Structures are given as structure tokens and as C-alpha cells.
PDB file of C-alpha atoms in Angstrom:
ATOM      1  CA  UNK D   1     -42.422 140.780-103.090  1.00 50.00           C
ATOM      2  CA  UNK D   2     -40.608 143.771-101.757  1.00 50.00           C
ATOM      3  CA  UNK D   3     -36.931 143.274-101.074  1.00 55.00           C
ATOM      4  CA  UNK D   4     -34.688 145.545 -99.082  1.00 51.00           C
ATOM      5  CA  UNK D   5     -31.811 146.732-101.248  1.00 58.00           C
ATOM      6  CA  UNK D   6     -28.450 145.560-100.020  1.00 59.00           C
ATOM      7  CA  UNK D   7     -26.042 148.269 -98.980  1.00 57.00           C
ATOM      8  CA  UNK D   8     -22.349 147.703 -99.305  1.00 58.00           C
ATOM      9  CA  UNK D   9     -20.669 148.168 -95.985  1.00 55.00           C
ATOM     10  CA  UNK D  10     -17.034 148.501 -95.138  1.00 55.00           C
ATOM     11  CA  UNK D  11     -16.222 145.415 -93.095  1.00 53.00           C
ATOM     12  CA  UNK D  12     -12.484 145.929 -92.572  1.00 52.00           C
ATOM     13  CA  UNK D  13     -11.934 147.739 -89.306  1.00 55.00           C
ATOM     14  CA  UNK D  14      -9.288 150.404 -89.117  1.00 52.00           C
ATOM     15  CA  UNK D  15      -6.663 149.366 -86.653  1.00 77.00           C
ATOM     16  CA  UNK D  16      -3.202 150.205 -85.357  1.00 82.00           C
ATOM     17  CA  UNK D  17      -0.293 147.834 -85.031  1.00 82.00           C
ATOM     18  CA  UNK D  18       1.336 147.237 -81.662  1.00 79.00           C
ATOM     19  CA  UNK D  19       4.388 149.245 -82.734  1.00 81.00           C
ATOM     20  CA  UNK D  20       2.181 152.209 -83.702  1.00 85.00           C
ATOM     21  CA  UNK D  21       0.370 152.101 -80.354  1.00 84.00           C
ATOM     22  CA  UNK D  22       3.662 152.059 -78.451  1.00 82.00           C
ATOM     23  CA  UNK D  23       5.050 154.891 -80.592  1.00 84.00           C
ATOM     24  CA  UNK D  24       1.995 157.053 -79.854  1.00 86.00           C
ATOM     25  CA  UNK D  25       2.302 156.354 -76.123  1.00 83.00           C
ATOM     26  CA  UNK D  26       6.034 157.117 -76.107  1.00 81.00           C
ATOM     27  CA  UNK D  27       5.815 160.275 -78.185  1.00 82.00           C
ATOM     28  CA  UNK D  28       3.307 161.794 -75.768  1.00 82.00           C
ATOM     29  CA  UNK D  29       6.147 162.156 -73.241  1.00 78.00           C
ATOM     30  CA  UNK D  30       8.342 164.186 -75.600  1.00 77.00           C
ATOM     31  CA  UNK D  31       6.164 167.249 -75.984  1.00 71.00           C
ATOM     32  CA  UNK D  32       4.493 169.719 -73.663  1.00 70.00           C
ATOM     33  CA  UNK D  33       1.151 167.925 -73.734  1.00 77.00           C
ATOM     34  CA  UNK D  34      -0.697 167.458 -70.449  1.00 76.00           C
ATOM     35  CA  UNK D  35      -3.930 165.967 -71.749  1.00 81.00           C
ATOM     36  CA  UNK D  36      -3.576 162.680 -73.633  1.00 83.00           C
ATOM     37  CA  UNK D  37      -7.007 162.940 -75.275  1.00 86.00           C
ATOM     38  CA  UNK D  38      -6.187 166.368 -76.696  1.00 87.00           C
ATOM     39  CA  UNK D  39      -2.775 165.050 -77.817  1.00 87.00           C
ATOM     40  CA  UNK D  40      -4.328 162.095 -79.621  1.00 89.00           C
ATOM     41  CA  UNK D  41      -7.216 163.914 -81.286  1.00 89.00           C
ATOM     42  CA  UNK D  42      -5.390 167.036 -82.455  1.00 86.00           C
ATOM     43  CA  UNK D  43      -1.769 165.928 -82.812  1.00 89.00           C
ATOM     44  CA  UNK D  44      -1.856 162.254 -83.787  1.00 88.00           C
ATOM     45  CA  UNK D  45      -5.054 162.378 -85.876  1.00 88.00           C
ATOM     46  CA  UNK D  46      -4.304 165.886 -87.083  1.00 87.00           C
ATOM     47  CA  UNK D  47      -0.670 166.899 -87.426  1.00 87.00           C
ATOM     48  CA  UNK D  48       0.683 163.347 -87.746  1.00 88.00           C
ATOM     49  CA  UNK D  49      -2.182 161.972 -89.799  1.00 88.00           C
ATOM     50  CA  UNK D  50       0.175 160.960 -92.623  1.00 89.00           C
ATOM     51  CA  UNK D  51       2.270 158.907 -90.195  1.00 88.00           C
ATOM     52  CA  UNK D  52      -0.760 157.167 -88.676  1.00 89.00           C
ATOM     53  CA  UNK D  53      -3.279 156.793 -91.522  1.00 87.00           C
ATOM     54  CA  UNK D  54      -5.129 153.999 -89.702  1.00 86.00           C
ATOM     55  CA  UNK D  55      -5.573 155.949 -86.478  1.00 87.00           C
ATOM     56  CA  UNK D  56      -8.781 154.885 -84.778  1.00 87.00           C
ATOM     57  CA  UNK D  57     -11.100 156.936 -82.606  1.00 88.00           C
ATOM     58  CA  UNK D  58      -9.923 157.929 -79.154  1.00 87.00           C
ATOM     59  CA  UNK D  59     -12.315 155.548 -77.380  1.00 86.00           C
ATOM     60  CA  UNK D  60     -11.124 152.673 -79.562  1.00 85.00           C
ATOM     61  CA  UNK D  61      -7.476 153.574 -78.904  1.00 85.00           C
ATOM     62  CA  UNK D  62      -8.069 153.400 -75.151  1.00 81.00           C
ATOM     63  CA  UNK D  63      -9.352 149.853 -75.672  1.00 80.00           C
ATOM     64  CA  UNK D  64      -6.334 148.924 -77.811  1.00 81.00           C
ATOM     65  CA  UNK D  65      -3.886 150.081 -75.133  1.00 75.00           C
ATOM     66  CA  UNK D  66      -4.381 146.791 -73.336  1.00 68.00           C
ATOM     67  CA  UNK D  67      -2.495 145.035 -76.155  1.00 67.00           C
ATOM     68  CA  UNK D  68       0.753 146.647 -75.016  1.00 64.00           C
ATOM     69  CA  UNK D  69      -0.069 146.635 -71.316  1.00 54.00           C
ATOM     70  CA  UNK D  70       2.176 144.790 -68.849  1.00 44.00           C
ATOM     71  CA  UNK D  71       0.364 144.407 -65.475  1.00 34.00           C
ATOM     72  CA  UNK D  72       2.720 145.130 -62.582  1.00 32.00           C
ATOM     73  CA  UNK D  73       0.958 146.167 -59.386  1.00 36.00           C
ATOM     74  CA  UNK D  74      -1.658 148.400 -57.807  1.00 38.00           C
ATOM     75  CA  UNK D  75      -1.194 152.136 -58.106  1.00 40.00           C
ATOM     76  CA  UNK D  76      -1.891 153.388 -54.581  1.00 43.00           C
ATOM     77  CA  UNK D  77       0.981 153.980 -52.121  1.00 56.00           C
ATOM     78  CA  UNK D  78       3.739 152.985 -54.491  1.00 63.00           C
ATOM     79  CA  UNK D  79       7.510 153.505 -54.689  1.00 68.00           C
ATOM     80  CA  UNK D  80       9.899 153.220 -57.602  1.00 72.00           C
ATOM     81  CA  UNK D  81      13.485 151.993 -57.371  1.00 75.00           C
ATOM     82  CA  UNK D  82      15.865 152.368 -60.287  1.00 77.00           C
ATOM     83  CA  UNK D  83      19.375 151.451 -61.361  1.00 77.00           C
ATOM     84  CA  UNK D  84      21.360 153.438 -63.903  1.00 79.00           C
ATOM     85  CA  UNK D  85      24.866 153.275 -65.340  1.00 80.00           C
ATOM     86  CA  UNK D  86      27.498 156.016 -65.656  1.00 78.00           C
ATOM     87  CA  UNK D  87      25.888 157.178 -68.927  1.00 81.00           C
ATOM     88  CA  UNK D  88      22.570 157.996 -67.279  1.00 82.00           C
ATOM     89  CA  UNK D  89      20.797 155.028 -68.859  1.00 83.00           C
ATOM     90  CA  UNK D  90      18.135 153.269 -66.796  1.00 83.00           C
ATOM     91  CA  UNK D  91      18.935 149.569 -66.878  1.00 80.00           C
ATOM     92  CA  UNK D  92      16.541 148.285 -64.182  1.00 80.00           C
ATOM     93  CA  UNK D  93      13.575 149.511 -62.150  1.00 80.00           C
ATOM     94  CA  UNK D  94      11.224 148.093 -59.545  1.00 80.00           C
ATOM     95  CA  UNK D  95       7.774 149.206 -58.415  1.00 78.00           C
ATOM     96  CA  UNK D  96       6.875 148.311 -54.847  1.00 76.00           C
ATOM     97  CA  UNK D  97       4.479 149.299 -52.120  1.00 73.00           C
ATOM     98  CA  UNK D  98       5.275 152.405 -50.099  1.00 69.00           C
ATOM     99  CA  UNK D  99       6.042 150.312 -47.005  1.00 72.00           C
ATOM    100  CA  UNK D 100       8.936 148.435 -48.653  1.00 76.00           C
ATOM    101  CA  UNK D 101      12.372 149.272 -47.271  1.00 76.00           C
ATOM    102  CA  UNK D 102      15.216 150.554 -49.435  1.00 73.00           C
ATOM    103  CA  UNK D 103      17.286 147.576 -48.293  1.00 77.00           C
ATOM    104  CA  UNK D 104      14.651 144.945 -49.018  1.00 79.00           C
ATOM    105  CA  UNK D 105      16.328 141.814 -50.492  1.00 78.00           C
ATOM    106  CA  UNK D 106      13.526 141.335 -53.013  1.00 79.00           C
ATOM    107  CA  UNK D 107      14.248 144.790 -54.463  1.00 80.00           C
ATOM    108  CA  UNK D 108      17.928 144.034 -54.922  1.00 79.00           C
ATOM    109  CA  UNK D 109      17.153 140.656 -56.439  1.00 80.00           C
ATOM    110  CA  UNK D 110      15.915 142.668 -59.411  1.00 78.00           C
ATOM    111  CA  UNK D 111      18.203 145.708 -59.281  1.00 78.00           C
ATOM    112  CA  UNK D 112      21.384 143.630 -58.916  1.00 79.00           C
ATOM    113  CA  UNK D 113      20.419 140.957 -61.415  1.00 79.00           C
ATOM    114  CA  UNK D 114      23.181 140.265 -63.982  1.00 79.00           C
ATOM    115  CA  UNK D 115      25.312 142.938 -62.331  1.00 79.00           C
ATOM    116  CA  UNK D 116      28.948 142.773 -61.282  1.00 80.00           C
ATOM    117  CA  UNK D 117      31.553 145.266 -60.150  1.00 83.00           C
ATOM    118  CA  UNK D 118      30.639 148.249 -57.983  1.00 85.00           C
ATOM    119  CA  UNK D 119      27.177 149.506 -57.096  1.00 83.00           C
ATOM    120  CA  UNK D 120      27.038 153.088 -55.780  1.00 83.00           C
ATOM    121  CA  UNK D 121      24.138 154.087 -53.542  1.00 82.00           C
ATOM    122  CA  UNK D 122      23.256 156.765 -51.004  1.00 78.00           C
ATOM    123  CA  UNK D 123      23.434 156.486 -47.214  1.00 80.00           C
ATOM    124  CA  UNK D 124      19.963 154.986 -47.005  1.00 76.00           C
ATOM    125  CA  UNK D 125      21.383 151.696 -48.268  1.00 79.00           C
ATOM    126  CA  UNK D 126      23.989 151.296 -45.515  1.00 82.00           C
ATOM    127  CA  UNK D 127      23.586 147.732 -44.264  1.00 83.00           C
ATOM    128  CA  UNK D 128      26.243 145.157 -43.433  1.00 86.00           C
ATOM    129  CA  UNK D 129      23.823 142.346 -44.209  1.00 85.00           C
ATOM    130  CA  UNK D 130      23.065 143.812 -47.632  1.00 83.00           C
ATOM    131  CA  UNK D 131      26.762 144.440 -48.279  1.00 85.00           C
ATOM    132  CA  UNK D 132      27.663 140.825 -47.459  1.00 87.00           C
ATOM    133  CA  UNK D 133      24.807 139.479 -49.571  1.00 84.00           C
ATOM    134  CA  UNK D 134      25.840 141.493 -52.626  1.00 83.00           C
ATOM    135  CA  UNK D 135      29.533 140.773 -52.078  1.00 86.00           C
ATOM    136  CA  UNK D 136      28.825 137.047 -52.321  1.00 85.00           C
ATOM    137  CA  UNK D 137      27.323 137.746 -55.749  1.00 84.00           C
ATOM    138  CA  UNK D 138      30.438 139.599 -56.905  1.00 85.00           C
ATOM    139  CA  UNK D 139      29.048 143.093 -56.283  1.00 84.00           C
ATOM    140  CA  UNK D 140      30.692 145.690 -54.056  1.00 85.00           C
ATOM    141  CA  UNK D 141      28.185 148.083 -52.515  1.00 84.00           C
ATOM    142  CA  UNK D 142      29.712 151.542 -52.087  1.00 85.00           C
ATOM    143  CA  UNK D 143      27.895 154.080 -49.918  1.00 84.00           C
ATOM    144  CA  UNK D 144      28.746 157.288 -48.106  1.00 81.00           C
ATOM    145  CA  UNK D 145      29.275 157.536 -44.362  1.00 79.00           C
ATOM    146  CA  UNK D 146      26.840 158.890 -41.818  1.00 78.00           C
ATOM    147  CA  UNK D 147      27.944 161.633 -39.450  1.00 74.00           C
ATOM    148  CA  UNK D 148      28.143 159.263 -36.483  1.00 77.00           C
ATOM    149  CA  UNK D 149      30.159 156.626 -38.370  1.00 76.00           C
ATOM    150  CA  UNK D 150      33.896 156.135 -38.065  1.00 78.00           C
ATOM    151  CA  UNK D 151      35.785 157.487 -41.059  1.00 76.00           C
ATOM    152  CA  UNK D 152      37.607 155.009 -43.265  1.00 76.00           C
ATOM    153  CA  UNK D 153      39.897 155.091 -46.260  1.00 78.00           C
ATOM    154  CA  UNK D 154      38.204 154.965 -49.634  1.00 80.00           C
ATOM    155  CA  UNK D 155      39.687 154.796 -53.141  1.00 83.00           C
ATOM    156  CA  UNK D 156      39.633 158.140 -54.927  1.00 83.00           C
ATOM    157  CA  UNK D 157      37.526 156.706 -57.770  1.00 81.00           C
ATOM    158  CA  UNK D 158      34.841 155.527 -55.335  1.00 83.00           C
ATOM    159  CA  UNK D 159      34.808 158.884 -53.562  1.00 83.00           C
ATOM    160  CA  UNK D 160      34.486 160.695 -56.888  1.00 82.00           C
ATOM    161  CA  UNK D 161      31.630 158.489 -58.068  1.00 82.00           C
ATOM    162  CA  UNK D 162      29.727 159.002 -54.808  1.00 81.00           C
ATOM    163  CA  UNK D 163      29.714 162.714 -55.579  1.00 79.00           C
ATOM    164  CA  UNK D 164      27.826 162.014 -58.811  1.00 79.00           C
ATOM    165  CA  UNK D 165      24.541 162.024 -56.936  1.00 74.00           C
ATOM    166  CA  UNK D 166      23.292 164.703 -59.330  1.00 77.00           C
ATOM    167  CA  UNK D 167      22.899 162.003 -61.985  1.00 81.00           C
ATOM    168  CA  UNK D 168      20.045 160.397 -60.040  1.00 81.00           C
ATOM    169  CA  UNK D 169      18.471 163.779 -59.295  1.00 81.00           C
ATOM    170  CA  UNK D 170      18.737 164.796 -62.957  1.00 85.00           C
ATOM    171  CA  UNK D 171      17.143 161.543 -64.092  1.00 84.00           C
ATOM    172  CA  UNK D 172      14.315 162.032 -61.594  1.00 82.00           C
ATOM    173  CA  UNK D 173      13.839 165.595 -62.836  1.00 84.00           C
ATOM    174  CA  UNK D 174      13.668 164.478 -66.478  1.00 85.00           C
ATOM    175  CA  UNK D 175      11.192 161.728 -65.644  1.00 84.00           C
ATOM    176  CA  UNK D 176       8.963 164.044 -63.599  1.00 80.00           C
ATOM    177  CA  UNK D 177       9.046 167.288 -65.584  1.00 79.00           C
ATOM    178  CA  UNK D 178       9.765 166.139 -69.141  1.00 81.00           C
ATOM    179  CA  UNK D 179       8.468 162.581 -69.383  1.00 80.00           C
ATOM    180  CA  UNK D 180       5.580 163.331 -66.967  1.00 79.00           C
ATOM    181  CA  UNK D 181       5.930 160.084 -65.059  1.00 78.00           C
ATOM    182  CA  UNK D 182       4.171 161.677 -62.047  1.00 74.00           C
ATOM    183  CA  UNK D 183       0.468 161.912 -62.809  1.00 67.00           C
ATOM    184  CA  UNK D 184      -2.285 161.858 -60.194  1.00 60.00           C
ATOM    185  CA  UNK D 185      -5.367 161.773 -62.403  1.00 61.00           C
ATOM    186  CA  UNK D 186      -5.351 158.118 -63.471  1.00 61.00           C
ATOM    187  CA  UNK D 187      -8.731 156.460 -63.607  1.00 65.00           C
ATOM    188  CA  UNK D 188      -7.547 152.850 -63.838  1.00 70.00           C
ATOM    189  CA  UNK D 189      -4.608 150.637 -62.968  1.00 71.00           C
ATOM    190  CA  UNK D 190      -3.825 149.994 -66.631  1.00 73.00           C
ATOM    191  CA  UNK D 191      -3.583 153.717 -67.433  1.00 75.00           C
ATOM    192  CA  UNK D 192      -1.247 154.202 -64.485  1.00 77.00           C
ATOM    193  CA  UNK D 193       1.099 151.388 -65.531  1.00 78.00           C
ATOM    194  CA  UNK D 194       1.032 152.381 -69.205  1.00 78.00           C
ATOM    195  CA  UNK D 195       2.012 155.939 -68.263  1.00 80.00           C
ATOM    196  CA  UNK D 196       5.012 154.678 -66.258  1.00 82.00           C
ATOM    197  CA  UNK D 197       6.173 152.252 -68.956  1.00 82.00           C
ATOM    198  CA  UNK D 198       5.777 154.925 -71.642  1.00 83.00           C
ATOM    199  CA  UNK D 199       7.669 157.541 -69.629  1.00 84.00           C
ATOM    200  CA  UNK D 200      10.572 155.163 -68.960  1.00 83.00           C
ATOM    201  CA  UNK D 201      10.593 154.097 -72.593  1.00 83.00           C
ATOM    202  CA  UNK D 202      10.577 157.703 -73.799  1.00 84.00           C
ATOM    203  CA  UNK D 203      13.491 158.530 -71.489  1.00 85.00           C
ATOM    204  CA  UNK D 204      15.600 155.946 -73.327  1.00 83.00           C
ATOM    205  CA  UNK D 205      15.430 158.171 -76.414  1.00 84.00           C
ATOM    206  CA  UNK D 206      16.384 161.417 -74.659  1.00 85.00           C
ATOM    207  CA  UNK D 207      19.600 163.014 -75.916  1.00 83.00           C
ATOM    208  CA  UNK D 208      20.304 164.957 -72.731  1.00 82.00           C
ATOM    209  CA  UNK D 209      20.936 162.069 -70.340  1.00 83.00           C
ATOM    210  CA  UNK D 210      23.409 162.994 -67.574  1.00 82.00           C
ATOM    211  CA  UNK D 211      26.820 161.326 -67.650  1.00 79.00           C
ATOM    212  CA  UNK D 212      29.163 160.652 -64.744  1.00 70.00           C
ATOM    213  CA  UNK D 213      32.399 160.493 -66.718  1.00 62.00           C
ATOM    214  CA  UNK D 214      32.362 162.960 -69.598  1.00 55.00           C
ATOM    215  CA  UNK D 215      35.878 162.032 -70.664  1.00 51.00           C
ATOM    216  CA  UNK D 216      35.000 158.354 -71.032  1.00 49.00           C
ATOM    217  CA  UNK D 217      33.024 157.950 -74.241  1.00 48.00           C
ATOM    218  CA  UNK D 218      31.586 154.745 -75.660  1.00 49.00           C
ATOM    219  CA  UNK D 219      30.738 154.780 -79.333  1.00 51.00           C
ATOM    220  CA  UNK D 220      27.077 155.565 -79.811  1.00 52.00           C
ATOM    221  CA  UNK D 221      25.442 152.760 -81.783  1.00 47.00           C
ATOM    222  CA  UNK D 222      22.286 154.793 -82.528  1.00 47.00           C
ATOM    223  CA  UNK D 223      20.315 151.688 -81.659  1.00 42.00           C
ATOM    224  CA  UNK D 224      17.503 153.732 -80.165  1.00 45.00           C
ATOM    225  CA  UNK D 225      15.978 156.354 -82.421  1.00 42.00           C
ATOM    226  CA  UNK D 226      12.379 157.446 -82.630  1.00 42.00           C
ATOM    227  CA  UNK D 227      12.206 159.284 -85.952  1.00 38.00           C
TER     228      UNK D 227
END
């Protein structure tokens, strides 16, 4: 009888570890790439082939992204709130719907979590109710004064820190123009969330974070380093 010859087939599937997937997603936000598919095919599987020898096809990588995906919320009409320290490090962020107020208690439940001392914010956060709520938690909310508000004495340190508004603007600029956190061509919720998480994660490795107090230096532990 005729028998079909057996053909040896490679059964082990090439795969990437979770750390490799996250590294690829983060590194995309460091360069001048605008197309992730082009970045993956020509940079990851080409230039960095030695660093990612088990790199899978692009279609397979898109499927593997779900392993490092943290579902947050829908991507239409969305706002982002963030909290940073005097070293320009993002230590908390919240994604909400576009109709959520700046002074929403649910937002500050996250932003003010495990926080004490002084919290500096712009004039949009002026609210006696919010001030009292945070003060009960050991947090002093410091904001500027509107034109129609009565002037009051303020410590020089608080007044100086309120003038450091450029820190927030610089962080926003780095996230938008360098980390490419603003992207309007997402085709799914997961891609949208992954892009935000990757951009925020990549920002943590940036060396040019803005600082409020240049004369006050904390020893750099080098805890975060990409390569």
C-alpha cells in the first residue's frame, strides 16, 4: 500500500515575552516613527533583529498586544487628568469622559490618593467644597486667584510654585509631540488604550523632564533605564 511520507514540521511557535512586547510598544514613542506597522517591520524585525530574535509577524504581534492590555474606558470624547511632582514625573493619571468636571470628586479620589502636603492647581480647580474635602485628608489645595476675587496673602513659596505652570505645559508638549499620545487613527479601543499606556510609560524614561526646583536635587537611582 502507498503511504504518504511524513514531513517533519516545526511545532514550536515563535513568540515574544510580555517584557519584549512592552519594550517594543514603549520604544515606538522614542523615535520619529508615525506608522507602527512600518516601525515594527523595518526597525524591530530589521535593525533590532538581534535584540528580538523571536519577533513574530506583524499580524501575530497585534494579537499578542492583548496580553499587556489594561482595559480602561471607551475612546470617544475623553479627557485625561494627571498629577506630577516637582521633578516632572507623572505619578497619577485619570481618563474620563469629556463631560466630567475638573473638580469632580471621583477624579480627585485617584489623583489625591496617598498624597499629603500641598497640591498646586490652576484656577479651574477653585472650589471651597473641594478645598475642604482635600484639607480633611491632609492636603492643602493651592490655586491662583481670579480677577474678580479678593486678594489675599500667600506664602512666597506657594506663589513661586504657582508660577511653575510651564511644567504642566512642557509635559503635555512632550507627551503630544515626542511620545505621540495624541493619535486619531485608532481602529479599536485596545489600540487606543495601549497607545496611551505606552506613551506614558515611555515618558518615564525621558531624560529631559522639566523640574520646578533646579537647585533641589534628589539622587538619581537610575531605577528606570531602557537600554
